[in-house]
XYZ file of C-alpha atoms in Angstrom:
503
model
C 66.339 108.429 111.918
C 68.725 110.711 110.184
C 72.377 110.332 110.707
C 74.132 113.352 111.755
C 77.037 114.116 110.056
C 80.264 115.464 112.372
C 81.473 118.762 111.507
C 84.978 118.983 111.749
C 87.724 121.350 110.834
C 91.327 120.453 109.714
C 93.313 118.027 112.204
C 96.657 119.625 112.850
C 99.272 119.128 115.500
C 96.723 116.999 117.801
C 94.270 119.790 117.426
C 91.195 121.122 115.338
C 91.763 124.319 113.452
C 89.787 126.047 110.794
C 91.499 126.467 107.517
C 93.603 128.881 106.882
C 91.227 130.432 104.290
C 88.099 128.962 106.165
C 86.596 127.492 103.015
C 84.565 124.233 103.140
C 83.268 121.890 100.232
C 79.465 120.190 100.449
C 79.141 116.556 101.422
C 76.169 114.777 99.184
C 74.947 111.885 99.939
C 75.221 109.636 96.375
C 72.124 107.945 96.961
C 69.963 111.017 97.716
C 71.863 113.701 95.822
C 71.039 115.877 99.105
C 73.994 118.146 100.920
C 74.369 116.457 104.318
C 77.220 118.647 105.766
C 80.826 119.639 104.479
C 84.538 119.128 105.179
C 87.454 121.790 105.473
C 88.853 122.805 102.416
C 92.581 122.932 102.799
C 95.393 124.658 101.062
C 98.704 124.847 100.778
C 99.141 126.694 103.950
C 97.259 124.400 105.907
C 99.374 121.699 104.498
C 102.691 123.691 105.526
C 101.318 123.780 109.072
C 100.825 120.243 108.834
C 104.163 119.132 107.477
C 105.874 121.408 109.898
C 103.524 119.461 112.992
C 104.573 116.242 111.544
C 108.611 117.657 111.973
C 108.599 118.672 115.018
C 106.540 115.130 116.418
C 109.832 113.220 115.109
C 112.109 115.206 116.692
C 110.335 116.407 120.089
C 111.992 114.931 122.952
C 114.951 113.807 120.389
C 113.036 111.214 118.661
C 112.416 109.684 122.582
C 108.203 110.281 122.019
C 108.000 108.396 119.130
C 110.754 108.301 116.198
C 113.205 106.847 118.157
C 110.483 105.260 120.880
C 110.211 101.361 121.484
C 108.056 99.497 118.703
C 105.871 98.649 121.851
C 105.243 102.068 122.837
C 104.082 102.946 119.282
C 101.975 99.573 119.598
C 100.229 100.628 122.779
C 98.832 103.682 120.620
C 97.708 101.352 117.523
C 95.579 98.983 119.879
C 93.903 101.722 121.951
C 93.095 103.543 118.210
C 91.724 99.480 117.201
C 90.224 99.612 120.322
C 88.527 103.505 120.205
C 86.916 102.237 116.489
C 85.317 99.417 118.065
C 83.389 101.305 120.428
C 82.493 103.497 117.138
C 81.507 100.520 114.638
C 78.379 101.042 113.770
C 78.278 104.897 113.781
C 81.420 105.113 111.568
C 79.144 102.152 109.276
C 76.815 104.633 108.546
C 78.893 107.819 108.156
C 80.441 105.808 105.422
C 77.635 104.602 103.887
C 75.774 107.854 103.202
C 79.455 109.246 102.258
C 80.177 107.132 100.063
C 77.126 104.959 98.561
C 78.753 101.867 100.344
C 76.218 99.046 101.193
C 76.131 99.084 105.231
C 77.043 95.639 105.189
C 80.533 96.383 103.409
C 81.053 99.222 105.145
C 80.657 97.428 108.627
C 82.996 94.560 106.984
C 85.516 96.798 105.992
C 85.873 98.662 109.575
C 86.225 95.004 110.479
C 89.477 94.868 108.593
C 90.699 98.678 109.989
C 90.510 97.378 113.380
C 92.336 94.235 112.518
C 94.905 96.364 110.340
C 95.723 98.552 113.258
C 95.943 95.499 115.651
C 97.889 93.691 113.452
C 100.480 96.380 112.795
C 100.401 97.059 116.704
C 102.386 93.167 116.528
C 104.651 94.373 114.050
C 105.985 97.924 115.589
C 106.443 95.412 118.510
C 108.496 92.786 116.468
C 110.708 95.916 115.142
C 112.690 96.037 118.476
C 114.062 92.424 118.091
C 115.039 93.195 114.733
C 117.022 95.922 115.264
C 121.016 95.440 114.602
C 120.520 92.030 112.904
C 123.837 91.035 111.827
C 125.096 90.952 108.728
C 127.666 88.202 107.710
C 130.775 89.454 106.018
C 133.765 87.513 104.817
C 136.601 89.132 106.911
C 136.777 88.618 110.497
C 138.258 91.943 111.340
C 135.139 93.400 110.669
C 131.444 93.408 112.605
C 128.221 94.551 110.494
C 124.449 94.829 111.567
C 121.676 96.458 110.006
C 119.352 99.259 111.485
C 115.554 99.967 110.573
C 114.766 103.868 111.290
C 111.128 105.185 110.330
C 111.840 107.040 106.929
C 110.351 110.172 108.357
C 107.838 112.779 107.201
C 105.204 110.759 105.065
C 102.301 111.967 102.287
C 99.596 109.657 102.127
C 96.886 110.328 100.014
C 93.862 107.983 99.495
C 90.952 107.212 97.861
C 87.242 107.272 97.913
C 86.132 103.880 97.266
C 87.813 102.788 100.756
C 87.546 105.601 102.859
C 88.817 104.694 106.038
C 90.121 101.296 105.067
C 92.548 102.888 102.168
C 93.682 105.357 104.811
C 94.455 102.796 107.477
C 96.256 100.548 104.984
C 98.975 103.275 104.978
C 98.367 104.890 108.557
C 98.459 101.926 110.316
C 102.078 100.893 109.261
C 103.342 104.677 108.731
C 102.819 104.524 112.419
C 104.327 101.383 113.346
C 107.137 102.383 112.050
C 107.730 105.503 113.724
C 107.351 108.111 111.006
C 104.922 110.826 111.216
C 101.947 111.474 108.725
C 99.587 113.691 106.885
C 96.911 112.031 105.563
C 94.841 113.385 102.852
C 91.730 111.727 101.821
C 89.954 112.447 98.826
C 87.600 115.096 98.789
C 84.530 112.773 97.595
C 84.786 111.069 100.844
C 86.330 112.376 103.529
C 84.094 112.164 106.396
C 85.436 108.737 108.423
C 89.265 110.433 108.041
C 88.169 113.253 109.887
C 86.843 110.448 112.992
C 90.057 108.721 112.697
C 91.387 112.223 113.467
C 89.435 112.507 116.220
C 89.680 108.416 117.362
C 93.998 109.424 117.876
C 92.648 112.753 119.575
C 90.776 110.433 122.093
C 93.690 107.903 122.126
C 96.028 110.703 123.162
C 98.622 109.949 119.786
C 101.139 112.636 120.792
C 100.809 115.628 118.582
C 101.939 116.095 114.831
C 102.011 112.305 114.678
C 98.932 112.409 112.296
C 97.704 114.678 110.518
C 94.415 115.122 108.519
C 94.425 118.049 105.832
C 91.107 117.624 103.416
C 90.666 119.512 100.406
C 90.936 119.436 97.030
C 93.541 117.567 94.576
C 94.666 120.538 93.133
C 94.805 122.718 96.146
C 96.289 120.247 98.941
C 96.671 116.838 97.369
C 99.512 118.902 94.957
C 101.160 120.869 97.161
C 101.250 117.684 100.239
C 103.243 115.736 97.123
C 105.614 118.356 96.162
C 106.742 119.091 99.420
C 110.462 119.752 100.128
C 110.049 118.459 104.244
C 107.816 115.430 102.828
C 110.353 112.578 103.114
C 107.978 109.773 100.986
C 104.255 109.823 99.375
C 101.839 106.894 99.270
C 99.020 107.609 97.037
C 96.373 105.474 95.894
C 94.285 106.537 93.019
C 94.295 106.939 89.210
C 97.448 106.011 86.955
C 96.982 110.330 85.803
C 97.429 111.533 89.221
C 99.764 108.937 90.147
C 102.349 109.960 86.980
C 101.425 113.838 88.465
C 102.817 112.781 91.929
C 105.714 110.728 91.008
C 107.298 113.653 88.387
C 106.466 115.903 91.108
C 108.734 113.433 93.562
C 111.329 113.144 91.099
C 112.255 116.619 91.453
C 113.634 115.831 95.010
C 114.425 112.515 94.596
C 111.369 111.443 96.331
C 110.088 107.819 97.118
C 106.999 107.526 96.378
C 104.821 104.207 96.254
C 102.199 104.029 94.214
C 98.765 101.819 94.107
C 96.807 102.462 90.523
C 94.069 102.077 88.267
C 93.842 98.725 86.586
C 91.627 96.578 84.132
C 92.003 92.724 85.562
C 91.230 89.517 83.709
C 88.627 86.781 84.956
C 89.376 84.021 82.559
C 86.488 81.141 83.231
C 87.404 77.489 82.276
C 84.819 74.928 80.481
C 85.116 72.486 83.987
C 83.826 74.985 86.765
C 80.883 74.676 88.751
C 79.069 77.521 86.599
C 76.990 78.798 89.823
C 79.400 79.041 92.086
C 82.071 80.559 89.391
C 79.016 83.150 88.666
C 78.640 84.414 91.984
C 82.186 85.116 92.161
C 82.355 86.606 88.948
C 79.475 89.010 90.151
C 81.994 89.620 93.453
C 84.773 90.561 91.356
C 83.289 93.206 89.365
C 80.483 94.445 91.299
C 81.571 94.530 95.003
C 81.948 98.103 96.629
C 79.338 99.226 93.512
C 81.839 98.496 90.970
C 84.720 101.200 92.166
C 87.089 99.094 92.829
C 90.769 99.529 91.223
C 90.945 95.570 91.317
C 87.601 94.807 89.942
C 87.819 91.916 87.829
C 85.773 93.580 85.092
C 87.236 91.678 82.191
C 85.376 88.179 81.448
C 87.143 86.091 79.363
C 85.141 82.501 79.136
C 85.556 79.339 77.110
C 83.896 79.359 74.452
C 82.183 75.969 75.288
C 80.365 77.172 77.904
C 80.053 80.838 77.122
C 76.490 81.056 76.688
C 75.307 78.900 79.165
C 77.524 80.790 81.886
C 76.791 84.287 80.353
C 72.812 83.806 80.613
C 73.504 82.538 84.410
C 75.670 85.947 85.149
C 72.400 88.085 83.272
C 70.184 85.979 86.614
C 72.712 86.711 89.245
C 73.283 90.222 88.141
C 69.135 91.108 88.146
C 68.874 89.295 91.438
C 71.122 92.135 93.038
C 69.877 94.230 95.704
C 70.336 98.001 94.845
C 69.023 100.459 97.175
C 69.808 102.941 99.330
C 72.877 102.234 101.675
C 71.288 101.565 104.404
C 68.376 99.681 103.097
C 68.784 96.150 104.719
C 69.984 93.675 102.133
C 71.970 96.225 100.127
C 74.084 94.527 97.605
C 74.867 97.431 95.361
C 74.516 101.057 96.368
C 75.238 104.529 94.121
C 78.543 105.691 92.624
C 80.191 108.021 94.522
C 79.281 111.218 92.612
C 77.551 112.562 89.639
C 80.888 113.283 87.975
C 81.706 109.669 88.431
C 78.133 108.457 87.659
C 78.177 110.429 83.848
C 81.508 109.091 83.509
C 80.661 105.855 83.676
C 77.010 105.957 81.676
C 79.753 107.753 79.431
C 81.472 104.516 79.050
C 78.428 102.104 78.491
C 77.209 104.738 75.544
C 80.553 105.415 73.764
C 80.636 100.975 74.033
C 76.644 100.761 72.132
C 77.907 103.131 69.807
C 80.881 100.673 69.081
C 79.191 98.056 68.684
C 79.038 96.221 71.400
C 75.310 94.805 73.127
C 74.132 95.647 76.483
C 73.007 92.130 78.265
C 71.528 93.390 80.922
C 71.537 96.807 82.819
C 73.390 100.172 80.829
C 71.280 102.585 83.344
C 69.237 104.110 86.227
C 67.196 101.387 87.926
C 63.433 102.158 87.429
C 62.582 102.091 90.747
C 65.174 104.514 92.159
C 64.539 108.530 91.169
C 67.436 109.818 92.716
C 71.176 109.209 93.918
C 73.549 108.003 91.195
C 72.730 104.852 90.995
C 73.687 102.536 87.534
C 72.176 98.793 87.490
C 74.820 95.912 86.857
C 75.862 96.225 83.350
C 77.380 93.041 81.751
C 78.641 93.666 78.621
C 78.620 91.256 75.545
C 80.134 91.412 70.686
C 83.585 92.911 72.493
C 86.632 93.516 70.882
C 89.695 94.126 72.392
C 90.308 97.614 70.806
C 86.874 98.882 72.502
C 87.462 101.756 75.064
C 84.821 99.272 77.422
C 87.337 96.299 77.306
C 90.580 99.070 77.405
C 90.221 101.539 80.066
C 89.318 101.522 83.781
C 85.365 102.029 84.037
C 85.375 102.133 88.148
C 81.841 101.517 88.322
C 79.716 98.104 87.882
C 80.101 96.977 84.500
C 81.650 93.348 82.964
C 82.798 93.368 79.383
C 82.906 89.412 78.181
C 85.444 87.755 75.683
C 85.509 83.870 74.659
C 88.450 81.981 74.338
C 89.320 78.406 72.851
C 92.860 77.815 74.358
C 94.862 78.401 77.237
C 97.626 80.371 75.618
C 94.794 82.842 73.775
C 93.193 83.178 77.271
C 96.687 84.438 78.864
C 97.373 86.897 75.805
C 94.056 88.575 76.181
C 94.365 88.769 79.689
C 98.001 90.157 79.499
C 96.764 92.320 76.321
C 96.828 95.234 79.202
C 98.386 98.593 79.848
C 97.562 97.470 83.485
C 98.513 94.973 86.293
C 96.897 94.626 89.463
C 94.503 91.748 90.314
C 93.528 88.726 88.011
C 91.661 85.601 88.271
C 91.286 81.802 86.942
C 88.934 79.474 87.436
C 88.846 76.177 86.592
C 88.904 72.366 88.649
C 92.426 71.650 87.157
C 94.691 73.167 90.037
C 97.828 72.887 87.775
C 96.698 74.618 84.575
C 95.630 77.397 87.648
C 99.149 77.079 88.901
C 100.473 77.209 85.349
C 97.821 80.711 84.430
C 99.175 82.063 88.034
C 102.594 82.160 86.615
C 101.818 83.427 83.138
C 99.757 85.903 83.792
C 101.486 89.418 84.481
C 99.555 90.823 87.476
C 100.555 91.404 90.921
C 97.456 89.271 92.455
C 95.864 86.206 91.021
C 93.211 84.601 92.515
C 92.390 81.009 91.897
C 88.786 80.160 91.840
C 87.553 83.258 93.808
C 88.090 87.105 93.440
C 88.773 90.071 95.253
C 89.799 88.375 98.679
C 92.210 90.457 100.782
C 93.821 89.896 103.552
C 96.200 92.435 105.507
C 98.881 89.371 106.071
C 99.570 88.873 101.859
C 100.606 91.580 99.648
C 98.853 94.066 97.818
C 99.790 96.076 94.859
C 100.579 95.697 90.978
C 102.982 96.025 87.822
C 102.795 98.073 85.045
C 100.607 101.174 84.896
C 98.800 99.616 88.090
C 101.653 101.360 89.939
C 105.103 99.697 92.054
C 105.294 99.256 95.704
C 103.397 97.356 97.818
C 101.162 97.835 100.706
C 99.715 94.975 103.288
C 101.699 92.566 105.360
C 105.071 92.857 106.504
C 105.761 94.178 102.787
C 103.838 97.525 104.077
C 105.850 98.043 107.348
C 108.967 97.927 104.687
C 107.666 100.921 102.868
C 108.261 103.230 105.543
C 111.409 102.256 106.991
C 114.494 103.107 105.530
C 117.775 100.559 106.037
C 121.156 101.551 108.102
C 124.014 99.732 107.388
C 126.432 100.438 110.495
C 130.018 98.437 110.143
C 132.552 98.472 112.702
C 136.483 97.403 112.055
C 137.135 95.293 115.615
C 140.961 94.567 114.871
C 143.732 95.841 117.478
C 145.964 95.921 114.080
C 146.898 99.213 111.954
C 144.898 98.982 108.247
C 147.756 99.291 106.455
C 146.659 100.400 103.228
C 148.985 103.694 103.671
C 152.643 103.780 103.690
C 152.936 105.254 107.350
C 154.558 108.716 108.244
C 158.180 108.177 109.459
C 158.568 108.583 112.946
C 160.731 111.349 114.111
């Protein structure tokens, strides 16, 4: 049965309106090339409208409806949204499936963690009210000093394609909490599930303005949302290009802007694993969510000792994968999210035979699939560390392998990086793990697994992977901004001035 696809217009001010141009872009389903509907196409006028909404929903009321509002008013709205996308599981599952080339099974996982996201953010707008005026101890008694959290207003967030809905809760969910008010802009490659979120806080009854949903194009409302004078913060996660764009764009104004990035992350494989079960999860790490993911941990770098052994077991794992259409039950790896993307990457595996390097097992279309942009799991062996395959971000399912003989050359090639986010050791010896954990500049290592993520622990990276970071009570903090208030309590003149003689 074919899914129907929603068609929805701009979400502005707790209402649907067509853009102000009325221009729409196609929606193609990766895995069947074929248009399945389209998504409003907004500009920077749409975007004005939406900003100005997002004003006037922290200051309606004086703040009283939701700036200003009890943490446990704001969390009543969170659940019933957690709640409303419950109901909606399985038929948001499938809109992101054909929208994105997600397996079913991950999409249905990761709605799992949106509904726990919004819950769990619901207990921290709640746990905002005790915080408030938390004293701060000062050294002179005439004094009194206590700190104030206040939502840091209007907020840009702009999110990716490989996590439609899950990306765009991970900043809406704690934008929320914390009383600001949001436009959300999703990326245009997959937009669909943003647009039901819209309609999930219609349903809910979110009070208007609070957020917003503008689609459209980078250039025409991704820009313009980043650059704007009433925007008070942007959150963007995407590539390290666009994210330099948006933060000189920010720096014009002073801006804060957080910033979640591209990144190229090390999975360095000691001699004394359990080669299976270090396989599978070297497989997870760099071919979950078809490859596109900005942590994938697409760079093996294995003993030596063991390197063939445990390179011919990843070749066995990697054929054994499921790819099929979305849908299809049993899914394991599904088409990239475009045909741009999909060149780009075949791009990658070409220009990396032409440098030498051989092609273990996959480099192409999967014989049995015609259509969609599908690329088999490509694992990539005679690297060298100047190759564009082991340099830049390839966002789709490919592994590039190294060997190493020691531990220190292990951490240098893992740290030989432009890039920071995730990274990965495995090995039985929990303190050379604890010593690679320290050594190795990322802002995520995983010890013996990969990719893990839970909305409790910290997410984000270093270097060109971007600053900031999102998840946990770490993601409440980046939309609150910090009040000191100081009172002088002391019946007694300052003194500092010479006082005025009395007449």
């Amino acid at each position: 049965m074919a899914i129907s696809v929603p068609s929805r217009q701009l979400f502005i001010d707790g209402e649907w309106k067509v853009p102000v141009h009325n221009n729409r872009i196609p929606i193609i389903n990766p895995a069947t090339e074929d248009i399945i509907g389209d998504i409003p196409a907004g500009t920077k006028e749409d975007i004005d409208l939406a900003v100005d909404a997002a004003k006037r929903a922290l200051s309606r009321n004086k703040g009283r409806d939701w700036s200003s509002a009890s943490g446990s008013v704001r969390a009543g709205y969170l659940r019933a949204i957690a709640s409303k996308i419950t109901e909606k599981k399985d038929e948001l599952g499938k809109l992101e499936a054909i929208d994105s080339g997600k397996p079913l099974d991950e999409a249905l996982a990761d709605l799992d963690d949106v509904i726990a996201c919004f819950n769990y953010y619901a207990e921290l707008a709640e746990g905002l009210d005790a915080k408030q005026k938390a004293p701060v101890s000062l050294p002179m008694e005439t004094f009194k000093s206590y700190i104030l959290k206040e939502p840091i207003g209007v907020v840009a967030l702009i999110t990716p394609w490989n996590y439609p809905l899950l990306m765009a809760t991970w900043k809406v969910a704690p934008a929320l909490a914390a009383g600001c008010a949001a436009i959300l802009k999703p990326s245009e490659l997959a937009s669909v599930t943003c647009l039901e979120l819209a309609e999930v806080c219609r349903e809910v009854n979110l009070p208007p303005g609070v957020l917003n949903v503008v689609t459209g194009l980078g250039n025409d409302a991704g820009a313009p949302l980043a650059s704007h004078p009433d925007v008070d913060k942007v959150a963007f996660t995407g590539s390290s290009l666009t994210g330099s764009k948006i933060m000189s764009a920010a720096a014009q104004l002073t801006k804060p802007v957080s910033l979640e990035l591209g990144g190229k992350s090390p999975i360095i494989v000691f001699e004394d694993v359990d080669l299976d079960k270090t396989a599978e999860w070297t497989i997870f790490g760099c071919f979950f969510t078809n490859g596109q993911i900005c942590s994938a941990t697409s760079r093996l770098i294995v003993h030596e000792s063991i390197a063939t052994e445990f390179v011919d077991k990843l070749v066995k794992w990697a054929k054994n994968i499921k790819i099929s259409d979305p849908l299809e039950e049993g899914c394991r790896l599904g088409p990239i999210v475009s045909e741009g993307q999909y060149k780009k990457v075949l791009s990658f595996i070409s220009t990396a035979k032409s440098e030498g390097a051989t092609i273990l097992t996959g480099g192409s279309r999967p014989e049995h699939l015609k259509r969609g942009y599908f690329v088999e799991p490509t694992i990539i062996s005679d690297v060298t560390t100047s190759m564009q395959i082991w340099r830049e971000e390839v966002f789709g399912p490919v592994l590039s392998v190294k060997t190493f003989s020691t531990e220190e050359e292990a951490i240098e090639l893992a740290n030989d990086t432009q890039y920071g986010l995730g990274s990965a050791v495995m090995s039985k010896d929990l303190e050379r793990c604890e010593r690679i954990s320290q050594a190795i500049k990322a802002g995520i290592v995983w010890i013996n697994c990969a990719q893990p993520s839970f909305i409790q622990a910290p997410w984000g990276g270093i270097k060109r992977s971007g600053f900031g970071r999102e998840l946990g009570e770490w993601g409440l903090e980046n939309y609150l901004s910090v009040k000191q208030v100081t009172k002088y309590i002391s019946d007694e003149q300052w003194g500092w001035y010479q006082p005025p003689s009395k007449l």
